[in-house]
């Protein structure tokens, strides 16, 4: 894939009013979601649930692409159509999560590093053949007493940049996700400072490793007070702080930024995105790449009667996609 094609794919992922659905939960993580609604974590249940999401009628009106799990990219619809082919035929771009999760960062207690660079070039070649045209790698930054350390930010930024360079070499658009976790009792100002330092480090590493920013998407966490912080703030303050932080640290040449919901409620994730877009005068499109905030209500409904509730659960997915599409345009009315 040429430089122009990488840039075109990146732009298509953040087309006006379109976002990305994240259905890349690990088998263990989706098992916890299923357990919460009384479903067994079998391969067929996972396949059927992912089919429900991917084949939602008219989903491509609001969704540009889906991040798939390694298991999902090899699965098919009940009519035996491979998921990536179904998506491409219906106007959506298949993507793939390629990191192998986090491990404790040696020498840095309480901090994590994402693994998965070994053998990544070969895996990317295989995913490209299966139809993947973008990928995702998530780094995790914890806020706590004396953390994050500069070391933690730096090693995760370096890994994100190596991953991104390998993706582009194989014609795949990298989504880089340095998530600053909501867990903790820190205030919004602390989150702002950590997020800014993390983003500066990430874009420095991307520059050092010759990553083409025009063919890269940032998946960002919002600037929020910690979930246990006594001093919670209103929607406008989250929007203003997040946009200010991004303008400070993210180059304007980036095709777009999509947000993770990161444990926010469905409503909060949509309201915050809408408020940011209403601020106007943004150098890049701001859209969404939500997992839980797109799926939770639909999963709960489907699980009650998987055969009978399939279509109704799909209509819930469509409504969530539509609400977030409006928020990405700054037109959501709540």
mmCIF file with all atom_site columns, N, CA and C in Angstrom, residues 187-189 192 222-225 231-245 272 275-276 279:
data_model
loop_
_atom_site.group_PDB
_atom_site.id
_atom_site.type_symbol
_atom_site.label_atom_id
_atom_site.label_alt_id
_atom_site.label_comp_id
_atom_site.label_asym_id
_atom_site.label_entity_id
_atom_site.label_seq_id
_atom_site.pdbx_PDB_ins_code
_atom_site.Cartn_x
_atom_site.Cartn_y
_atom_site.Cartn_z
_atom_site.occupancy
_atom_site.B_iso_or_equiv
_atom_site.pdbx_formal_charge
_atom_site.auth_seq_id
_atom_site.auth_comp_id
_atom_site.auth_asym_id
_atom_site.auth_atom_id
_atom_site.pdbx_PDB_model_num
ATOM 1  N N  . UNK A 1 187 ? -6.977  14.168 40.549 1.00 0.00 ? 187 UNK A N  1
ATOM 2  C CA . UNK A 1 187 ? -7.893  15.186 40.022 1.00 0.00 ? 187 UNK A CA 1
ATOM 3  C C  . UNK A 1 187 ? -7.662  15.378 38.523 1.00 0.00 ? 187 UNK A C  1
ATOM 4  N N  . UNK A 1 188 ? -8.498  16.210 37.913 1.00 0.00 ? 188 UNK A N  1
ATOM 5  C CA . UNK A 1 188 ? -8.446  16.388 36.453 1.00 0.00 ? 188 UNK A CA 1
ATOM 6  C C  . UNK A 1 188 ? -7.135  17.040 36.017 1.00 0.00 ? 188 UNK A C  1
ATOM 7  N N  . UNK A 1 189 ? -6.574  17.905 36.851 1.00 0.00 ? 189 UNK A N  1
ATOM 8  C CA . UNK A 1 189 ? -5.311  18.563 36.492 1.00 0.00 ? 189 UNK A CA 1
ATOM 9  C C  . UNK A 1 189 ? -4.169  17.543 36.388 1.00 0.00 ? 189 UNK A C  1
ATOM 10 N N  . UNK A 1 192 ? -4.565  15.690 33.209 1.00 0.00 ? 192 UNK A N  1
ATOM 11 C CA . UNK A 1 192 ? -4.129  16.560 32.094 1.00 0.00 ? 192 UNK A CA 1
ATOM 12 C C  . UNK A 1 192 ? -2.612  16.476 31.925 1.00 0.00 ? 192 UNK A C  1
ATOM 13 N N  . UNK A 1 222 ? -9.898  10.445 27.374 1.00 0.00 ? 222 UNK A N  1
ATOM 14 C CA . UNK A 1 222 ? -10.294 11.817 27.689 1.00 0.00 ? 222 UNK A CA 1
ATOM 15 C C  . UNK A 1 222 ? -9.623  12.272 28.985 1.00 0.00 ? 222 UNK A C  1
ATOM 16 N N  . UNK A 1 223 ? -9.505  13.577 29.150 1.00 0.00 ? 223 UNK A N  1
ATOM 17 C CA . UNK A 1 223 ? -8.924  14.140 30.375 1.00 0.00 ? 223 UNK A CA 1
ATOM 18 C C  . UNK A 1 223 ? -10.045 14.224 31.416 1.00 0.00 ? 223 UNK A C  1
ATOM 19 N N  . UNK A 1 224 ? -9.971  13.327 32.389 1.00 0.00 ? 224 UNK A N  1
ATOM 20 C CA . UNK A 1 224 ? -11.032 13.156 33.394 1.00 0.00 ? 224 UNK A CA 1
ATOM 21 C C  . UNK A 1 224 ? -10.420 13.053 34.784 1.00 0.00 ? 224 UNK A C  1
ATOM 22 N N  . UNK A 1 225 ? -11.148 13.444 35.809 1.00 0.00 ? 225 UNK A N  1
ATOM 23 C CA . UNK A 1 225 ? -10.671 13.128 37.163 1.00 0.00 ? 225 UNK A CA 1
ATOM 24 C C  . UNK A 1 225 ? -10.767 11.620 37.395 1.00 0.00 ? 225 UNK A C  1
ATOM 25 N N  . UNK A 1 231 ? -13.613 15.275 43.699 1.00 0.00 ? 231 UNK A N  1
ATOM 26 C CA . UNK A 1 231 ? -13.939 16.494 42.958 1.00 0.00 ? 231 UNK A CA 1
ATOM 27 C C  . UNK A 1 231 ? -14.237 16.168 41.492 1.00 0.00 ? 231 UNK A C  1
ATOM 28 N N  . UNK A 1 232 ? -15.451 15.683 41.215 1.00 0.00 ? 232 UNK A N  1
ATOM 29 C CA . UNK A 1 232 ? -15.855 15.400 39.837 1.00 0.00 ? 232 UNK A CA 1
ATOM 30 C C  . UNK A 1 232 ? -16.220 16.714 39.136 1.00 0.00 ? 232 UNK A C  1
ATOM 31 N N  . UNK A 1 233 ? -16.177 16.721 37.808 1.00 0.00 ? 233 UNK A N  1
ATOM 32 C CA . UNK A 1 233 ? -16.358 17.969 37.059 1.00 0.00 ? 233 UNK A CA 1
ATOM 33 C C  . UNK A 1 233 ? -17.471 17.802 36.028 1.00 0.00 ? 233 UNK A C  1
ATOM 34 N N  . UNK A 1 234 ? -17.923 18.921 35.449 1.00 0.00 ? 234 UNK A N  1
ATOM 35 C CA . UNK A 1 234 ? -19.027 18.839 34.494 1.00 0.00 ? 234 UNK A CA 1
ATOM 36 C C  . UNK A 1 234 ? -18.524 18.502 33.085 1.00 0.00 ? 234 UNK A C  1
ATOM 37 N N  . UNK A 1 235 ? -19.473 18.237 32.203 1.00 0.00 ? 235 UNK A N  1
ATOM 38 C CA . UNK A 1 235 ? -19.179 17.817 30.831 1.00 0.00 ? 235 UNK A CA 1
ATOM 39 C C  . UNK A 1 235 ? -18.308 18.851 30.113 1.00 0.00 ? 235 UNK A C  1
ATOM 40 N N  . UNK A 1 236 ? -18.632 20.140 30.290 1.00 0.00 ? 236 UNK A N  1
ATOM 41 C CA . UNK A 1 236 ? -17.892 21.197 29.587 1.00 0.00 ? 236 UNK A CA 1
ATOM 42 C C  . UNK A 1 236 ? -16.421 21.228 30.004 1.00 0.00 ? 236 UNK A C  1
ATOM 43 N N  . UNK A 1 237 ? -16.158 21.019 31.300 1.00 0.00 ? 237 UNK A N  1
ATOM 44 C CA . UNK A 1 237 ? -14.758 21.069 31.756 1.00 0.00 ? 237 UNK A CA 1
ATOM 45 C C  . UNK A 1 237 ? -13.950 19.900 31.178 1.00 0.00 ? 237 UNK A C  1
ATOM 46 N N  . UNK A 1 238 ? -14.568 18.729 31.110 1.00 0.00 ? 238 UNK A N  1
ATOM 47 C CA . UNK A 1 238 ? -13.892 17.575 30.488 1.00 0.00 ? 238 UNK A CA 1
ATOM 48 C C  . UNK A 1 238 ? -13.580 17.889 29.022 1.00 0.00 ? 238 UNK A C  1
ATOM 49 N N  . UNK A 1 239 ? -14.574 18.440 28.315 1.00 0.00 ? 239 UNK A N  1
ATOM 50 C CA . UNK A 1 239 ? -14.396 18.747 26.891 1.00 0.00 ? 239 UNK A CA 1
ATOM 51 C C  . UNK A 1 239 ? -13.280 19.773 26.688 1.00 0.00 ? 239 UNK A C  1
ATOM 52 N N  . UNK A 1 240 ? -13.327 20.857 27.463 1.00 0.00 ? 240 UNK A N  1
ATOM 53 C CA . UNK A 1 240 ? -12.330 21.923 27.295 1.00 0.00 ? 240 UNK A CA 1
ATOM 54 C C  . UNK A 1 240 ? -10.923 21.442 27.658 1.00 0.00 ? 240 UNK A C  1
ATOM 55 N N  . UNK A 1 241 ? -10.814 20.688 28.752 1.00 0.00 ? 241 UNK A N  1
ATOM 56 C CA . UNK A 1 241 ? -9.489  20.190 29.181 1.00 0.00 ? 241 UNK A CA 1
ATOM 57 C C  . UNK A 1 241 ? -8.918  19.221 28.156 1.00 0.00 ? 241 UNK A C  1
ATOM 58 N N  . UNK A 1 242 ? -9.781  18.326 27.637 1.00 0.00 ? 242 UNK A N  1
ATOM 59 C CA . UNK A 1 242 ? -9.307  17.322 26.676 1.00 0.00 ? 242 UNK A CA 1
ATOM 60 C C  . UNK A 1 242 ? -8.839  17.992 25.387 1.00 0.00 ? 242 UNK A C  1
ATOM 61 N N  . UNK A 1 243 ? -9.639  18.913 24.861 1.00 0.00 ? 243 UNK A N  1
ATOM 62 C CA . UNK A 1 243 ? -9.280  19.588 23.607 1.00 0.00 ? 243 UNK A CA 1
ATOM 63 C C  . UNK A 1 243 ? -8.004  20.419 23.780 1.00 0.00 ? 243 UNK A C  1
ATOM 64 N N  . UNK A 1 244 ? -7.899  21.123 24.900 1.00 0.00 ? 244 UNK A N  1
ATOM 65 C CA . UNK A 1 244 ? -6.695  21.925 25.161 1.00 0.00 ? 244 UNK A CA 1
ATOM 66 C C  . UNK A 1 244 ? -5.454  21.027 25.216 1.00 0.00 ? 244 UNK A C  1
ATOM 67 N N  . UNK A 1 245 ? -5.575  19.888 25.892 1.00 0.00 ? 245 UNK A N  1
ATOM 68 C CA . UNK A 1 245 ? -4.448  18.959 26.013 1.00 0.00 ? 245 UNK A CA 1
ATOM 69 C C  . UNK A 1 245 ? -4.041  18.423 24.638 1.00 0.00 ? 245 UNK A C  1
ATOM 70 N N  . UNK A 1 272 ? -19.571 13.785 26.333 1.00 0.00 ? 272 UNK A N  1
ATOM 71 C CA . UNK A 1 272 ? -18.243 14.403 26.300 1.00 0.00 ? 272 UNK A CA 1
ATOM 72 C C  . UNK A 1 272 ? -17.778 14.619 24.857 1.00 0.00 ? 272 UNK A C  1
ATOM 73 N N  . UNK A 1 275 ? -19.734 17.530 23.331 1.00 0.00 ? 275 UNK A N  1
ATOM 74 C CA . UNK A 1 275 ? -19.296 18.835 23.854 1.00 0.00 ? 275 UNK A CA 1
ATOM 75 C C  . UNK A 1 275 ? -17.973 19.275 23.230 1.00 0.00 ? 275 UNK A C  1
ATOM 76 N N  . UNK A 1 276 ? -17.066 18.318 22.997 1.00 0.00 ? 276 UNK A N  1
ATOM 77 C CA . UNK A 1 276 ? -15.786 18.665 22.359 1.00 0.00 ? 276 UNK A CA 1
ATOM 78 C C  . UNK A 1 276 ? -16.012 19.188 20.946 1.00 0.00 ? 276 UNK A C  1
ATOM 79 N N  . UNK A 1 279 ? -17.202 22.744 20.569 1.00 0.00 ? 279 UNK A N  1
ATOM 80 C CA . UNK A 1 279 ? -16.220 23.819 20.795 1.00 0.00 ? 279 UNK A CA 1
ATOM 81 C C  . UNK A 1 279 ? -15.743 24.409 19.472 1.00 0.00 ? 279 UNK A C  1
#
